[in-house]
Short mmCIF file of C-alpha atoms and ligand atoms in Angstrom, two decimals:
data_model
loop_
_atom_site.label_atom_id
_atom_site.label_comp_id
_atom_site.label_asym_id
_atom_site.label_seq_id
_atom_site.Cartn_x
_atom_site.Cartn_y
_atom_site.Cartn_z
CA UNK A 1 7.23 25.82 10.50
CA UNK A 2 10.06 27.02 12.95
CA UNK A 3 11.84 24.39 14.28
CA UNK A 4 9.63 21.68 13.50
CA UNK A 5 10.94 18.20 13.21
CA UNK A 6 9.23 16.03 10.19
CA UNK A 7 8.93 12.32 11.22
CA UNK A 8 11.35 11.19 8.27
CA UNK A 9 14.55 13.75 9.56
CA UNK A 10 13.69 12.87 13.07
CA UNK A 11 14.11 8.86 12.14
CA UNK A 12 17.16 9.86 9.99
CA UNK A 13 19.07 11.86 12.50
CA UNK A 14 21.32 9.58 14.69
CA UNK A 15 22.57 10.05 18.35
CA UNK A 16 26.11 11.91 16.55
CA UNK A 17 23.55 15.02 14.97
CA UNK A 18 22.00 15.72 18.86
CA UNK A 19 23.80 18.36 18.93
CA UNK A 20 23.77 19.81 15.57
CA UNK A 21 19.79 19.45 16.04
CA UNK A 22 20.17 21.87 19.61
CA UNK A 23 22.36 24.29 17.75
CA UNK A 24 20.04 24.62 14.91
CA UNK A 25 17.35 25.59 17.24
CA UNK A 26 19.27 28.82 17.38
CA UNK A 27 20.88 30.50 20.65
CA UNK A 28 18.99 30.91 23.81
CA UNK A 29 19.99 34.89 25.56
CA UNK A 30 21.38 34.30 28.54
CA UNK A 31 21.94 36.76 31.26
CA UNK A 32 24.23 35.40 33.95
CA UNK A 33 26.59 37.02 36.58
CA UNK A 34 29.92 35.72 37.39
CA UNK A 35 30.22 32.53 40.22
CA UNK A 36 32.66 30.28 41.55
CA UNK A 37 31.84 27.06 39.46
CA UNK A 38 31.61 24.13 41.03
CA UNK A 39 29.32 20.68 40.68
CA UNK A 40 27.89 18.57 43.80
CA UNK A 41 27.01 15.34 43.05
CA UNK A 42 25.81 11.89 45.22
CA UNK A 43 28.62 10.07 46.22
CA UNK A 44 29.46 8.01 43.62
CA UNK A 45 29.98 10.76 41.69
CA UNK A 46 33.01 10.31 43.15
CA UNK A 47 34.27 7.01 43.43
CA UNK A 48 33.72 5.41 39.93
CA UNK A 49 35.81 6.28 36.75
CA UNK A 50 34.93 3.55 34.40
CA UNK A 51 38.58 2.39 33.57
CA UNK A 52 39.33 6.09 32.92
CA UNK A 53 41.07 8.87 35.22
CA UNK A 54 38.66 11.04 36.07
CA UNK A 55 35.10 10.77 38.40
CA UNK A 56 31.85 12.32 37.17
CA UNK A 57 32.45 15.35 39.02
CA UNK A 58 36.02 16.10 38.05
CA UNK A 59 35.39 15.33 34.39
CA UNK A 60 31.98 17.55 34.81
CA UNK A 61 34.23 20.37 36.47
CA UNK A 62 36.82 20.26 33.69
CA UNK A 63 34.91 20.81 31.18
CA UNK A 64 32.53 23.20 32.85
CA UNK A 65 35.87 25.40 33.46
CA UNK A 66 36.73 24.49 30.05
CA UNK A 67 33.22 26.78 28.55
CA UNK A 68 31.56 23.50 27.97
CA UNK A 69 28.03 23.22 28.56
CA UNK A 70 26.82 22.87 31.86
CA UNK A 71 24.23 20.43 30.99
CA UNK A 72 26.67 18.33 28.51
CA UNK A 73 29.34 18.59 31.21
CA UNK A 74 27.41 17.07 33.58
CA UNK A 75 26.26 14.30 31.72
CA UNK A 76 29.08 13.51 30.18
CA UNK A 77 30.29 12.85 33.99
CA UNK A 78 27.47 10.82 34.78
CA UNK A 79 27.87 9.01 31.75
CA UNK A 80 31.18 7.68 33.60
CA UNK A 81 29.02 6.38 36.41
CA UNK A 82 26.25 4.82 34.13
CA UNK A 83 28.81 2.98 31.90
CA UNK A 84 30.94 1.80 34.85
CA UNK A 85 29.78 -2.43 35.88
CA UNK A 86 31.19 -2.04 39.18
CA UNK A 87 28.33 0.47 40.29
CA UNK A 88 25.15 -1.21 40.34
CA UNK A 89 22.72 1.26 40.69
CA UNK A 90 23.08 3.17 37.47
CA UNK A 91 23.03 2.79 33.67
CA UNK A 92 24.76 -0.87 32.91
CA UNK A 93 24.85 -3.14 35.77
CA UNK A 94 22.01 -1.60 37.67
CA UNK A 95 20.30 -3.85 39.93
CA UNK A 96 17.43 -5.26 37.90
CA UNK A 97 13.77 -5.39 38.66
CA UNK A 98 12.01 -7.90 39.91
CA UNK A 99 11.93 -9.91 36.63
CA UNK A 100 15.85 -9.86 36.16
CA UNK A 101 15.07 -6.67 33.29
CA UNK A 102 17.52 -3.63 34.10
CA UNK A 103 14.55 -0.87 33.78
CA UNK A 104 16.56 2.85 33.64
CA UNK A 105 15.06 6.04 35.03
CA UNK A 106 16.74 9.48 34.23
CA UNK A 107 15.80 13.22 33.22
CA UNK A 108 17.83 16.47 33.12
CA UNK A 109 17.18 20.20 33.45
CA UNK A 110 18.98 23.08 31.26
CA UNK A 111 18.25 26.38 33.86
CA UNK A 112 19.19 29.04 31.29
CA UNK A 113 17.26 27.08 28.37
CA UNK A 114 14.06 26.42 30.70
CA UNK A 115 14.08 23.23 29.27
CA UNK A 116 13.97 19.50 30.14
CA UNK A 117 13.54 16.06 28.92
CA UNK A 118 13.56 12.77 30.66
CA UNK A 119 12.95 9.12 29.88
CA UNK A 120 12.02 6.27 32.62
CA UNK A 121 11.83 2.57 32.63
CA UNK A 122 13.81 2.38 29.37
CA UNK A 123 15.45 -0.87 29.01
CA UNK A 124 18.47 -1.91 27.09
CA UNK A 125 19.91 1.83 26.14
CA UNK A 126 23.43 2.24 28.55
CA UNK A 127 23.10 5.76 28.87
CA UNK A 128 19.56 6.93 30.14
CA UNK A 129 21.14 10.40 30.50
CA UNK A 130 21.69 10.93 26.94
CA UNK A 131 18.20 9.91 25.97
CA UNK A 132 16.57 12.03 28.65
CA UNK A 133 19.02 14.95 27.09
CA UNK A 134 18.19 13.95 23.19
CA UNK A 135 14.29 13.99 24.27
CA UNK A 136 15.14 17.78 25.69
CA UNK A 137 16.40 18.71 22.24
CA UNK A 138 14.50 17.05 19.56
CA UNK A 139 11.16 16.89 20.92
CA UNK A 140 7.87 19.05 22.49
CA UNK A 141 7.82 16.18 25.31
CA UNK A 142 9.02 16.75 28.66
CA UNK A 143 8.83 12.38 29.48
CA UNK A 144 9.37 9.16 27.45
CA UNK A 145 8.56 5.97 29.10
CA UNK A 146 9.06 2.10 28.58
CA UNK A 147 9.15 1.13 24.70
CA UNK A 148 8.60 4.13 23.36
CA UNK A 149 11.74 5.91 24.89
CA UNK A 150 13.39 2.26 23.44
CA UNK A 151 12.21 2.87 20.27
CA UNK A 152 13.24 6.81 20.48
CA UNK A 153 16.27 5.89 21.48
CA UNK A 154 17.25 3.10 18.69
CA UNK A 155 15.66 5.70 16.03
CA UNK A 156 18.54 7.99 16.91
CA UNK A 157 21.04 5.35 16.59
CA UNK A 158 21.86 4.38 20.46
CA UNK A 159 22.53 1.76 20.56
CA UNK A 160 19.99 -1.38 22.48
CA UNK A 161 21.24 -4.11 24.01
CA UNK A 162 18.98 -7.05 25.36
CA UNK A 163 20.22 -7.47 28.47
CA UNK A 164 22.37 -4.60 30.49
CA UNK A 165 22.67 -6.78 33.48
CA UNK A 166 26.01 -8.14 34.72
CA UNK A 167 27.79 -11.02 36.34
CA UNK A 168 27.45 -8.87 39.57
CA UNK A 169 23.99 -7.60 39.48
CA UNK A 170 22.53 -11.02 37.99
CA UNK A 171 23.90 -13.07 40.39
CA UNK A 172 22.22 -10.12 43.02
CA UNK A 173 18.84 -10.80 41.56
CA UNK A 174 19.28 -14.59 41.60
CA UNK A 175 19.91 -14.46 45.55
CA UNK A 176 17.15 -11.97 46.29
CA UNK A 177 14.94 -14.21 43.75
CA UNK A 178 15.70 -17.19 45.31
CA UNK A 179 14.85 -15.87 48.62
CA UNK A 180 11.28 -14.66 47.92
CA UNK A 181 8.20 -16.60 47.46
CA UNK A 182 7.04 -15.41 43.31
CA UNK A 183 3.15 -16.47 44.75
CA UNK A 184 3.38 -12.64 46.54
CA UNK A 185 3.01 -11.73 43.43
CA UNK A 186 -0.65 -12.26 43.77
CA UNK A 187 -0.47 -9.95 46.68
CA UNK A 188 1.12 -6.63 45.62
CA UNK A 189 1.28 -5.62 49.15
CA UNK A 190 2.66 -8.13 50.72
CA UNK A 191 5.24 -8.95 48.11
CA UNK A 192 6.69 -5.88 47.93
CA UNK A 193 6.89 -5.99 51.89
CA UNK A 194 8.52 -9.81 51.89
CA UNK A 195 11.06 -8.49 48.85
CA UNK A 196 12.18 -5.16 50.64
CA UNK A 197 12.80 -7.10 53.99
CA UNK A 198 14.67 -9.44 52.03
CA UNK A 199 16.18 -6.36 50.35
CA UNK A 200 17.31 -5.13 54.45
CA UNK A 201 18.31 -8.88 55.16
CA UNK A 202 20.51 -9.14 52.22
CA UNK A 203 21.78 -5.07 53.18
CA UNK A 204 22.68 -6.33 57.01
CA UNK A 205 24.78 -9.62 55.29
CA UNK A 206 26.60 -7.23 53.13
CA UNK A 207 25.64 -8.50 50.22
CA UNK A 208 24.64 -5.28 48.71
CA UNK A 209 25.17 -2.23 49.67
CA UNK A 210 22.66 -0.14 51.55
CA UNK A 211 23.21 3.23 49.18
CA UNK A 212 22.59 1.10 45.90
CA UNK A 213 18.83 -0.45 46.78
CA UNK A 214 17.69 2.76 45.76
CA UNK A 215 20.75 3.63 44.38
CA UNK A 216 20.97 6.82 41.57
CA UNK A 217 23.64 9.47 40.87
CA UNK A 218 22.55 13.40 40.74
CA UNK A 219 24.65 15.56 39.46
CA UNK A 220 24.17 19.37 39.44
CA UNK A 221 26.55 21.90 38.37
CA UNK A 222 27.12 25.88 37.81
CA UNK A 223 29.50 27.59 35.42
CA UNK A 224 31.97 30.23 36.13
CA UNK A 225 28.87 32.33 33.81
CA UNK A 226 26.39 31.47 36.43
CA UNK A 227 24.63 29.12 34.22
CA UNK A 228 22.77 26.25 35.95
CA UNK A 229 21.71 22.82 34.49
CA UNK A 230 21.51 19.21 36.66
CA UNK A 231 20.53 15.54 35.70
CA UNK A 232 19.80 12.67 37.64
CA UNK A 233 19.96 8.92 36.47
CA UNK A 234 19.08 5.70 38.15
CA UNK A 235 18.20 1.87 38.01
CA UNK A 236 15.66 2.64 40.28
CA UNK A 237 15.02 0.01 43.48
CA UNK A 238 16.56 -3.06 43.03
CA UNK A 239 13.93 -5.34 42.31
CA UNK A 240 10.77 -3.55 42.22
CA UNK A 241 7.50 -4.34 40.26
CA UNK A 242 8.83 -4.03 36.51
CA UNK A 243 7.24 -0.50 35.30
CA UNK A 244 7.88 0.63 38.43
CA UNK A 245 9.06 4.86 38.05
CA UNK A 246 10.60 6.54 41.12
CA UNK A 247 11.55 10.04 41.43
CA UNK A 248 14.40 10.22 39.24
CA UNK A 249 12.77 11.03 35.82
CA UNK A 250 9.96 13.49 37.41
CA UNK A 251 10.99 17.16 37.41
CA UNK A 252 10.69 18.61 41.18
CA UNK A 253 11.20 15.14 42.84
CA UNK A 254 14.47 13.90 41.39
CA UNK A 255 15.52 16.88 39.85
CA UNK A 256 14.79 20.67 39.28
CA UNK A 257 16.74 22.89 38.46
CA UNK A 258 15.58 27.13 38.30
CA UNK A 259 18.65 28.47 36.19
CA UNK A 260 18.29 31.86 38.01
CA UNK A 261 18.59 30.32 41.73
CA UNK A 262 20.06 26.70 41.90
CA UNK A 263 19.45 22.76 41.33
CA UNK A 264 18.38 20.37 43.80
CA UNK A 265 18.34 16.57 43.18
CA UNK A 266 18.09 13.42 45.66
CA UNK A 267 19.35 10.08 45.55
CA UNK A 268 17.07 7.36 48.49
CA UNK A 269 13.44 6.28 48.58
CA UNK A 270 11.99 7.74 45.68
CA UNK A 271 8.41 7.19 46.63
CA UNK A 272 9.16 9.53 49.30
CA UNK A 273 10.74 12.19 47.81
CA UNK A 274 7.49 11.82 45.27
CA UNK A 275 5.19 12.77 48.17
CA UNK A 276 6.64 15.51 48.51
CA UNK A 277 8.10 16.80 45.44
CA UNK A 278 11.28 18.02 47.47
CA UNK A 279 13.55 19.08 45.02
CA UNK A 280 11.30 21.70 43.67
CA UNK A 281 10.54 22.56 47.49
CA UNK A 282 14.40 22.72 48.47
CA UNK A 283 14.66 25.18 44.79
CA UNK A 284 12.01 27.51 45.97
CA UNK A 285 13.52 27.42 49.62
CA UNK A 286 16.56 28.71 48.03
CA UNK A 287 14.69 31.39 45.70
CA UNK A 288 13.28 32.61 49.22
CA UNK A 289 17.24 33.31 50.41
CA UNK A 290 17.04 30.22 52.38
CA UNK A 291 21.21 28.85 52.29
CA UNK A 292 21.31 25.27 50.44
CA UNK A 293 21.84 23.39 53.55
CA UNK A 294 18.72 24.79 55.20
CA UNK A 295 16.45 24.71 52.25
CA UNK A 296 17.45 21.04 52.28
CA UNK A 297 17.15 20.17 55.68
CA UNK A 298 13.63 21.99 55.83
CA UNK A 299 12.67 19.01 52.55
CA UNK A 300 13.80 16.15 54.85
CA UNK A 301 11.32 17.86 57.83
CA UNK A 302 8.85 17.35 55.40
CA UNK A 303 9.38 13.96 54.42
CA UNK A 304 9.65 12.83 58.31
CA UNK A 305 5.97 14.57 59.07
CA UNK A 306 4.81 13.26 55.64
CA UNK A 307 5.87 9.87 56.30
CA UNK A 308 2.96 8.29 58.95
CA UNK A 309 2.57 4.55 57.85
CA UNK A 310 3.86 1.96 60.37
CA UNK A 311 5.75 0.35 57.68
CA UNK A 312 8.32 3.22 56.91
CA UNK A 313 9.21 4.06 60.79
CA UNK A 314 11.61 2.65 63.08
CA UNK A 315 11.31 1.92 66.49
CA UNK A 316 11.86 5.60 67.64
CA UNK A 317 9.09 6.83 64.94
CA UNK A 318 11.27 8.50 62.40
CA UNK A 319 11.63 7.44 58.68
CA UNK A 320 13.41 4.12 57.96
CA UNK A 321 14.78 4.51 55.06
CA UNK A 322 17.91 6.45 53.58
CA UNK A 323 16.73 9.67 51.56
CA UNK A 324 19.51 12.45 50.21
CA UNK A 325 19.84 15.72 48.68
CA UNK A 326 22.08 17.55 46.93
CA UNK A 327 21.69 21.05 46.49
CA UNK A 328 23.44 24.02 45.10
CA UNK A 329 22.54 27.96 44.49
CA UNK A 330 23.48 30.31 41.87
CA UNK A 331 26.00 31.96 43.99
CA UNK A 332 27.80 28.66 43.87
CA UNK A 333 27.14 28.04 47.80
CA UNK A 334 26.02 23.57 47.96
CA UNK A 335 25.04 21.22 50.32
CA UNK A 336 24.09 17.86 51.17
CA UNK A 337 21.92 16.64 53.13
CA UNK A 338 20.61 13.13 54.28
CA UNK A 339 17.92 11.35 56.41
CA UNK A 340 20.83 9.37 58.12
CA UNK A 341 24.70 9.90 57.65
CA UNK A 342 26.17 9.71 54.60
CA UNK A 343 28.41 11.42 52.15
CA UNK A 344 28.38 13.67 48.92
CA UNK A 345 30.61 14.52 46.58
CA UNK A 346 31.48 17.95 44.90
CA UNK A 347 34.56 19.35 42.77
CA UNK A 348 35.43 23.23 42.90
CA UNK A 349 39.07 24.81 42.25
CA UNK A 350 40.17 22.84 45.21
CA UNK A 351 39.64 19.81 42.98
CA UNK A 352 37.32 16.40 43.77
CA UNK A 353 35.86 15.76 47.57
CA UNK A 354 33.77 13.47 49.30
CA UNK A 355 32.22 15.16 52.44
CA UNK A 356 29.89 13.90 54.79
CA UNK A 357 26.37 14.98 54.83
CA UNK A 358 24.43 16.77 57.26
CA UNK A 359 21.98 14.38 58.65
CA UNK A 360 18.66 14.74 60.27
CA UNK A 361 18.80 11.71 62.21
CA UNK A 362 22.21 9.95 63.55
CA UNK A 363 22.69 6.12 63.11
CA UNK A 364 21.15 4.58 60.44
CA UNK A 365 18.13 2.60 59.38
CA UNK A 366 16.92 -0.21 61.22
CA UNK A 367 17.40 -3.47 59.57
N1 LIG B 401 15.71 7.56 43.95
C1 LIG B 401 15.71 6.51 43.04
C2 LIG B 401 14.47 5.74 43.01
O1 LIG B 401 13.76 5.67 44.01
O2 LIG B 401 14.18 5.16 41.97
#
């Protein structure tokens, strides 16, 4: 049968023969029209370089210019950012869940292949983004979660480690542990209320930092072909319920990508963006001629009337939490956008930037 992967090859074939396996599936035809290349990412995209000299987007842009794939590109930038201890809200070092268990969320979108893959609350694998990508090639499954992805993961020779937290994020989780009462636990409501105040507390003492509770890169890029691919990869909230799955890995929330009219992602409160499914909205905005920036704005409108419990407003009514997207069109033409101030990053032929969003609402959320 065409294409079909036996149990025995799949279990043989380690993380090196990914790509062999993609190439063997044959070409995909691709019809594309020139653009200016370019790749938006969240912030950290770029501010982290793992030791190296180069940030997610300006190793994503080189090799995009360089006729790489978009999709490989990209993840080989993010890659940077998941490896990298000093951020802690991605890949090694991400603030763990509420058991001290780093729990990694992540999925990725080829546009000219139509195709996706995506793995969430995988444990112990550095590199979510390659997993997400291997499940894309190797398998009929859009979504691998929990021990299963582990085990997919460790059958193609990645690598598992028992514990991906640091110094820096373990000695987070130990303050915001020490600071809750564990008998919430019986209370799912109120426990995740008393840990995300304690979350804000710990945020206003600068003890973490604001961007990394929910903390994700997305990274989205288009090829000087026109070709169109994004991924998105996350520790998730810093210590939620373990098993707990924001938008990240779920195609239309924390990613989509439409490989004949542009990517969206978001980085922020992934149960909101999950509502909504705002990254698919902000896509078809854009296939209805809407520019990136407006597309994007119009999701965050949504979120704001979508967003009626007490809990999530501040004293003025409006969403309390930081939410962001990054979106880009086939043309090349980006934005990003936020519920309060912030910044994005992108990398074109006048190299690596970080530019502030447009926001919906000035100031920023309510401690
Ligand atoms: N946006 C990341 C998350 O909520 O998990």
């Amino acid at each position: 049968m065409k294409n079909k992967i036996t149990r025995r090859s799949f279990v043989a074939t380690g993380a090196t023969a990914i790509a062999a396996t993609a190439i063997a599936q044959g070409p995909t035809v691709i019809r594309r029209s020139p653009a200016k290349p370019i790749v938006i990412s969240s912030a950290n995209g770029n501010r982290f370089k793992n030791g190296g000299d180069m940030t997610c987007v300006e190793k994503a842009y080189s090799l995009i210019t360089q006729g790489g794939d978009v999709l490989d590109a990209l993840i080989a930038g993010v890659n940077i950012v998941e490896l990298d201890p000093l951020d802690d809200s991605v890949g090694y070092g991400g603030l763990p869940n509420a058991e001290g268990v780093v729990q990694l969320d992540s999925s990725c979108m080829h546009g000219p292949k139509k195709r996706a893959g995506a793995v969430a609350a995988i444990e112990g694998v550095r590199t979510p983004s390659l997993v997400a990508k291997a499940v894309m090639d190797l398998t009929d499954h859009h979504l691998l979660v929990g021990k299963g992805a582990q085990q997919f993961a460790r059958d193609l020779g990645f690598k598992i480690e028992d514990d991906l937290n640091t110094p820096n994020s373990r000695e987070k989780w130990l303050e915001w542990k020490r600071r809750t009462d564990p008998s919430h636990y019986l209370d799912p409501k109120a426990r995740a209320d008393a840990g995300y105040h304690v979350a804000l507390q710990m945020i206003a003492e600068g003890k973490i930092d604001r961007e990394h509770l929910y903390g994700t890169i997305n990274c989205d890029g288009v090829s000087p072909k026109g070709e169109i691919c994004g991924v998105t990869t996350t520790s998730g909230l810093a210590w939620k319920i373990p098993g707990r799955v924001g938008d990240s890995p779920i195609l239309g929330a924390g990613l989509y990508v439409d490989g004949e009219v542009g990517a969206a992602g978001s980085t922020g409160r992934g149960e909101a963006n999950l509502y909504n499914l705002c990254s698919f909205l902000i896509v078809e905005n854009m296939r209805r001629g809407m520019h990136p920036k407006d597309a994007a704005m119009d999701a965050l409108r949504r979120v704001k009337q979508n967003t009626i419990e007490k809990r999530l407003l501040n004293s003025s009514g409006n969403p309390n939490f930081g939410l962001n997207f990054y979106a880009v069109n086939a043309a090349g033409e980006y934005a990003g956008v936020s519920m309060y101030p912030s910044h994005f990053a992108v990398c074109t032929e006048r190299g690596a930037q970080t530019l502030d969003t447009e926001a919906l609402f000035q100031g920023k959320p309510e401690g």
